[in-house]
Amino acid sequence: MAVMRDTIEEQPDSGMTAHGFLEPTLKVMIVGDSMSQGREGDWTWRFRIWEWFKDQGLPVDFVGPYNGTAQSDLPSLPKTPSDKESHWASEIRTSGGYAAGVSQDFDKDHFAIWGRPVAIDKGLIYDVLAAYPADLILLMLGFNDMAWFHTDAAGTVDSMQEFISNARAANPTLKFAIANVPQRTFIGGREDLPVSTNLYNALLREAIPGWSTLDSPVKLVELRENYDCETIACPVGYDGLHPNAQGEYQIARAFTLTLVKDFSIGASPLSVPTMSGVPLSVPSNLQDVGSLPQGYQT
């Protein structure tokens, strides 16, 4: 698997509760693909949810082997699906920076990689958690499994279940907030993708209650229902899928809705602000690549 950072960061201080007691720091691992990693210059939804944790007075430590976005010299997307870790490690780009307004205090650690399917991460997550222990996983994968023909909707659900089982082998009390898959603007020749997305989301919703246990709860994040991206238009995406500044807020909000409702983490979900004062950070070098599932290549 990919080489991980060998530096150990100091633990953030625990916060005080309303009664004056120290509240333990929550270790959170964000697991995802390009929509979670972001590209150079993005704010990322990871930053927005980190801000929410701070605003809620919740001591949090983001953990994971990487801390950057994908730099501007993005690798070409794999031409054929592969289950070889060495192939995917060669595609990893994590040295990109963030938007100029991102706080220097932002805890950037994550496990989100451009182009990553859950079919790959299910085989990596045990070792990652062994190196970077977590209490809670915020998981946003699945699109690439279906878009790049790793498997169908049912197979993607199976991979998600394997991911959970392998993660629990590292931490039997791990909590999971799992996002369903958003739609993206229609791609000619990929009439299957919206259908697969809808089927996967239905199967995931049905499966999650059976995966959940008292010690290790699994809850659904309704990203599809809270991310304003459809087959006909995607105003919160810069290329028909990947989030612009408004989309980043919407993704973060979707996760906070689940954290508040199902985990009693936080008192109120994130509110999406008016976007007039936040640059949308639209890339200037988009090239239309037609039939690529992710729509555009920088």
XYZ file of C-alpha atoms in Angstrom:
298
model
C 0.000 0.000 0.000
C 1.044 3.612 -0.315
C 3.768 4.997 1.924
C 2.246 6.859 4.848
C 3.629 9.863 6.688
C 5.983 8.919 9.489
C 5.501 12.057 11.545
C 3.319 11.917 14.624
C 1.232 14.977 15.376
C 0.409 16.040 18.904
C -3.043 15.261 20.186
C -5.403 18.243 20.146
C -6.552 19.324 23.581
C -9.845 17.943 24.766
C -12.702 20.399 25.122
C -14.708 21.340 28.168
C -18.358 20.394 28.427
C -21.017 22.739 29.771
C -20.504 21.106 33.178
C -16.774 21.705 33.185
C -15.715 18.140 32.423
C -13.141 17.327 29.808
C -14.744 15.919 26.662
C -12.578 13.331 24.905
C -11.248 14.186 21.480
C -13.160 12.392 18.711
C -10.866 10.787 16.146
C -12.500 11.095 12.729
C -11.298 9.538 9.473
C -12.756 10.882 6.234
C -12.621 8.164 3.580
C -13.461 9.060 0.012
C -12.507 9.791 -3.564
C -11.937 13.004 -5.541
C -15.049 14.651 -4.138
C -13.539 14.397 -0.655
C -9.867 14.891 -1.460
C -10.475 17.930 -3.643
C -8.112 19.499 -6.150
C -5.527 22.190 -5.625
C -7.127 25.457 -4.522
C -10.351 23.911 -3.206
C -11.771 24.681 0.214
C -13.046 21.060 0.429
C -16.018 19.852 2.418
C -13.514 18.417 4.864
C -12.613 21.972 5.876
C -16.264 22.979 6.167
C -17.113 20.097 8.466
C -13.968 20.786 10.517
C -15.246 24.356 10.964
C -18.583 22.912 12.077
C -16.927 20.716 14.712
C -15.119 23.787 16.043
C -18.267 25.938 16.002
C -20.096 23.213 17.929
C -17.347 23.137 20.542
C -16.514 19.526 19.730
C -12.854 18.521 20.126
C -11.923 16.587 17.003
C -8.803 15.056 15.514
C -8.947 14.220 11.807
C -6.744 11.189 11.117
C -5.406 9.480 8.012
C -2.287 8.946 5.901
C -2.666 12.016 3.662
C -3.164 15.739 4.170
C -3.228 17.345 0.725
C -5.527 17.869 -2.207
C -4.672 16.538 -5.664
C -2.146 18.907 -7.219
C -2.823 20.487 -10.593
C -0.854 17.889 -12.560
C -3.580 15.332 -11.961
C -2.791 11.830 -13.153
C -4.773 10.421 -16.024
C -7.642 8.296 -14.819
C -7.042 4.557 -15.108
C -7.994 3.252 -18.524
C -9.023 -0.129 -17.173
C -10.123 -1.064 -13.662
C -7.464 -2.783 -11.584
C -7.413 -4.386 -8.166
C -3.645 -4.146 -7.800
C -2.620 -1.849 -4.973
C 0.608 -0.914 -6.772
C -1.378 0.457 -9.703
C -3.519 2.656 -7.492
C -0.556 3.777 -5.401
C 1.110 5.027 -8.575
C -1.911 7.227 -9.283
C -1.871 8.965 -5.897
C -1.324 12.739 -5.816
C -1.601 14.367 -2.400
C 0.701 17.402 -2.391
C -1.885 19.970 -3.501
C -2.745 22.983 -1.392
C -6.029 24.542 -0.346
C -7.901 27.795 -0.954
C -6.114 30.866 0.376
C -8.817 31.421 2.987
C -8.509 27.992 4.608
C -7.424 28.324 8.246
C -3.843 27.459 9.079
C -5.276 25.477 11.991
C -7.273 23.175 9.701
C -6.619 19.525 10.554
C -6.053 18.255 7.018
C -5.482 14.542 7.650
C -7.662 12.228 5.559
C -7.880 9.001 3.566
C -9.445 10.264 0.334
C -7.863 9.725 -3.074
C -8.840 10.821 -6.574
C -10.486 8.018 -8.543
C -10.720 5.632 -5.597
C -13.473 2.952 -5.460
C -14.588 1.135 -2.336
C -13.539 -2.058 -4.158
C -9.936 -0.976 -3.509
C -10.308 0.669 -0.107
C -11.972 -2.370 1.429
C -8.627 -4.147 1.173
C -6.651 -1.217 2.586
C -8.766 0.006 5.467
C -7.555 -2.460 8.113
C -3.925 -1.395 7.737
C -4.845 2.280 7.525
C -6.854 2.090 10.749
C -4.090 0.118 12.441
C -1.723 2.988 11.666
C -4.251 5.787 12.229
C -6.871 4.685 14.790
C -10.285 6.326 14.519
C -13.537 6.441 16.468
C -15.742 7.516 13.557
C -15.506 7.084 9.795
C -17.197 9.540 7.449
C -17.388 7.463 4.271
C -18.149 8.754 0.790
C -17.365 6.128 -1.848
C -19.216 4.128 -4.489
C -19.459 6.343 -7.550
C -16.206 5.137 -9.106
C -17.120 1.486 -8.562
C -20.081 1.841 -10.907
C -18.706 4.558 -13.194
C -15.526 2.632 -13.962
C -17.206 -0.791 -14.180
C -15.518 -2.326 -11.145
C -18.888 -3.832 -10.341
C -22.614 -3.169 -10.470
C -24.855 -1.619 -7.817
C -25.244 -4.848 -5.845
C -21.520 -5.539 -6.022
C -20.787 -2.057 -4.715
C -23.029 -2.716 -1.716
C -21.154 -5.978 -1.138
C -17.848 -4.083 -1.233
C -19.212 -1.584 1.268
C -20.145 -4.404 3.637
C -16.649 -5.871 3.301
C -15.181 -2.447 4.027
C -17.153 -2.266 7.267
C -16.151 -5.792 8.298
C -12.467 -5.126 7.640
C -12.613 -1.802 9.466
C -14.260 -3.450 12.465
C -11.450 -5.988 12.573
C -9.199 -3.040 13.433
C -11.708 -1.409 15.804
C -14.828 -3.346 16.872
C -16.475 -0.185 18.256
C -15.947 1.975 15.180
C -18.876 4.178 14.133
C -19.759 4.727 10.463
C -21.620 7.513 8.673
C -21.965 6.311 5.074
C -23.055 8.611 2.263
C -25.118 7.394 -0.631
C -24.070 8.381 -4.161
C -25.160 11.625 -5.842
C -26.314 11.823 -9.411
C -24.184 13.627 -11.967
C -25.081 15.376 -15.211
C -25.906 12.978 -18.006
C -23.078 11.504 -20.085
C -23.891 10.281 -23.570
C -23.548 6.525 -23.829
C -23.813 6.032 -20.068
C -27.547 5.629 -19.694
C -26.735 2.923 -17.152
C -25.135 5.264 -14.628
C -28.229 7.102 -13.310
C -30.046 3.764 -13.079
C -27.162 2.117 -11.227
C -26.904 5.098 -8.882
C -30.579 4.912 -7.955
C -30.435 1.146 -7.484
C -27.303 1.339 -5.343
C -28.826 4.010 -3.132
C -31.955 1.921 -2.615
C -29.940 -1.208 -1.810
C -27.652 0.722 0.544
C -30.584 2.180 2.461
C -32.034 -1.305 2.854
C -28.724 -2.885 3.898
C -27.412 -0.381 6.447
C -29.760 -1.285 9.341
C -28.580 -4.888 9.105
C -24.933 -3.825 9.290
C -25.417 -1.692 12.378
C -24.714 -3.044 15.876
C -24.971 -1.558 19.354
C -21.192 -1.369 19.649
C -20.576 -0.264 16.067
C -23.494 1.719 14.633
C -23.766 2.356 10.901
C -25.941 5.225 9.702
C -26.919 6.553 6.290
C -25.911 10.010 5.111
C -28.465 11.257 2.582
C -26.013 12.968 0.261
C -28.114 12.298 -2.834
C -31.039 14.132 -1.229
C -28.965 17.102 -0.025
C -26.511 17.658 -2.892
C -28.081 19.723 -5.662
C -26.802 17.709 -8.617
C -29.073 16.011 -11.154
C -28.742 14.444 -14.577
C -30.020 17.640 -16.209
C -28.040 20.213 -14.205
C -25.541 20.464 -11.360
C -25.291 24.048 -10.065
C -23.180 22.967 -7.075
C -20.587 21.150 -9.195
C -17.917 22.706 -11.396
C -17.968 19.856 -13.919
C -21.318 18.159 -13.438
C -20.234 16.288 -10.308
C -17.284 17.622 -8.285
C -18.329 20.251 -5.740
C -17.752 23.959 -6.076
C -17.717 26.066 -2.896
C -21.482 25.755 -2.458
C -21.369 22.028 -3.106
C -18.677 21.591 -0.474
C -20.996 23.149 2.085
C -23.866 20.901 0.981
C -21.783 17.744 1.398
C -20.607 18.822 4.839
C -24.180 19.649 5.834
C -25.411 16.210 4.742
C -22.915 14.557 7.077
C -23.753 16.870 9.978
C -27.449 16.069 9.613
C -26.623 12.423 10.307
C -24.130 13.208 13.072
C -26.684 15.287 14.970
C -29.707 13.060 14.360
C -28.222 9.577 14.622
C -25.081 9.977 16.744
C -26.026 12.948 18.954
C -22.792 14.618 17.866
C -23.333 18.358 17.793
C -26.400 20.388 18.683
C -27.382 21.610 15.217
C -26.409 20.740 11.641
C -24.308 22.982 9.451
C -26.185 25.764 7.674
C -25.223 26.481 4.067
C -24.419 30.206 3.818
C -25.072 32.581 0.962
C -22.294 32.129 -1.551
C -21.803 35.768 -2.577
C -18.669 36.154 -0.465
C -17.072 32.803 -1.262
C -15.267 32.259 -4.583
C -16.455 29.199 -6.436
C -12.900 28.302 -7.469
C -13.824 27.132 -10.975
C -10.751 25.771 -12.763
C -9.653 27.621 -15.880
C -8.216 24.634 -17.728
C -11.194 22.292 -18.058
C -11.154 20.046 -21.096
C -14.279 18.251 -22.197
C -13.542 14.554 -22.401
C -17.022 13.486 -23.335
C -17.608 9.945 -22.197
C -15.439 9.961 -19.075
C -17.657 9.146 -16.082
C -16.223 12.071 -14.143
C -16.982 14.348 -17.090
C -13.949 16.591 -17.249
C -10.221 16.206 -16.926
C -7.906 18.980 -15.738
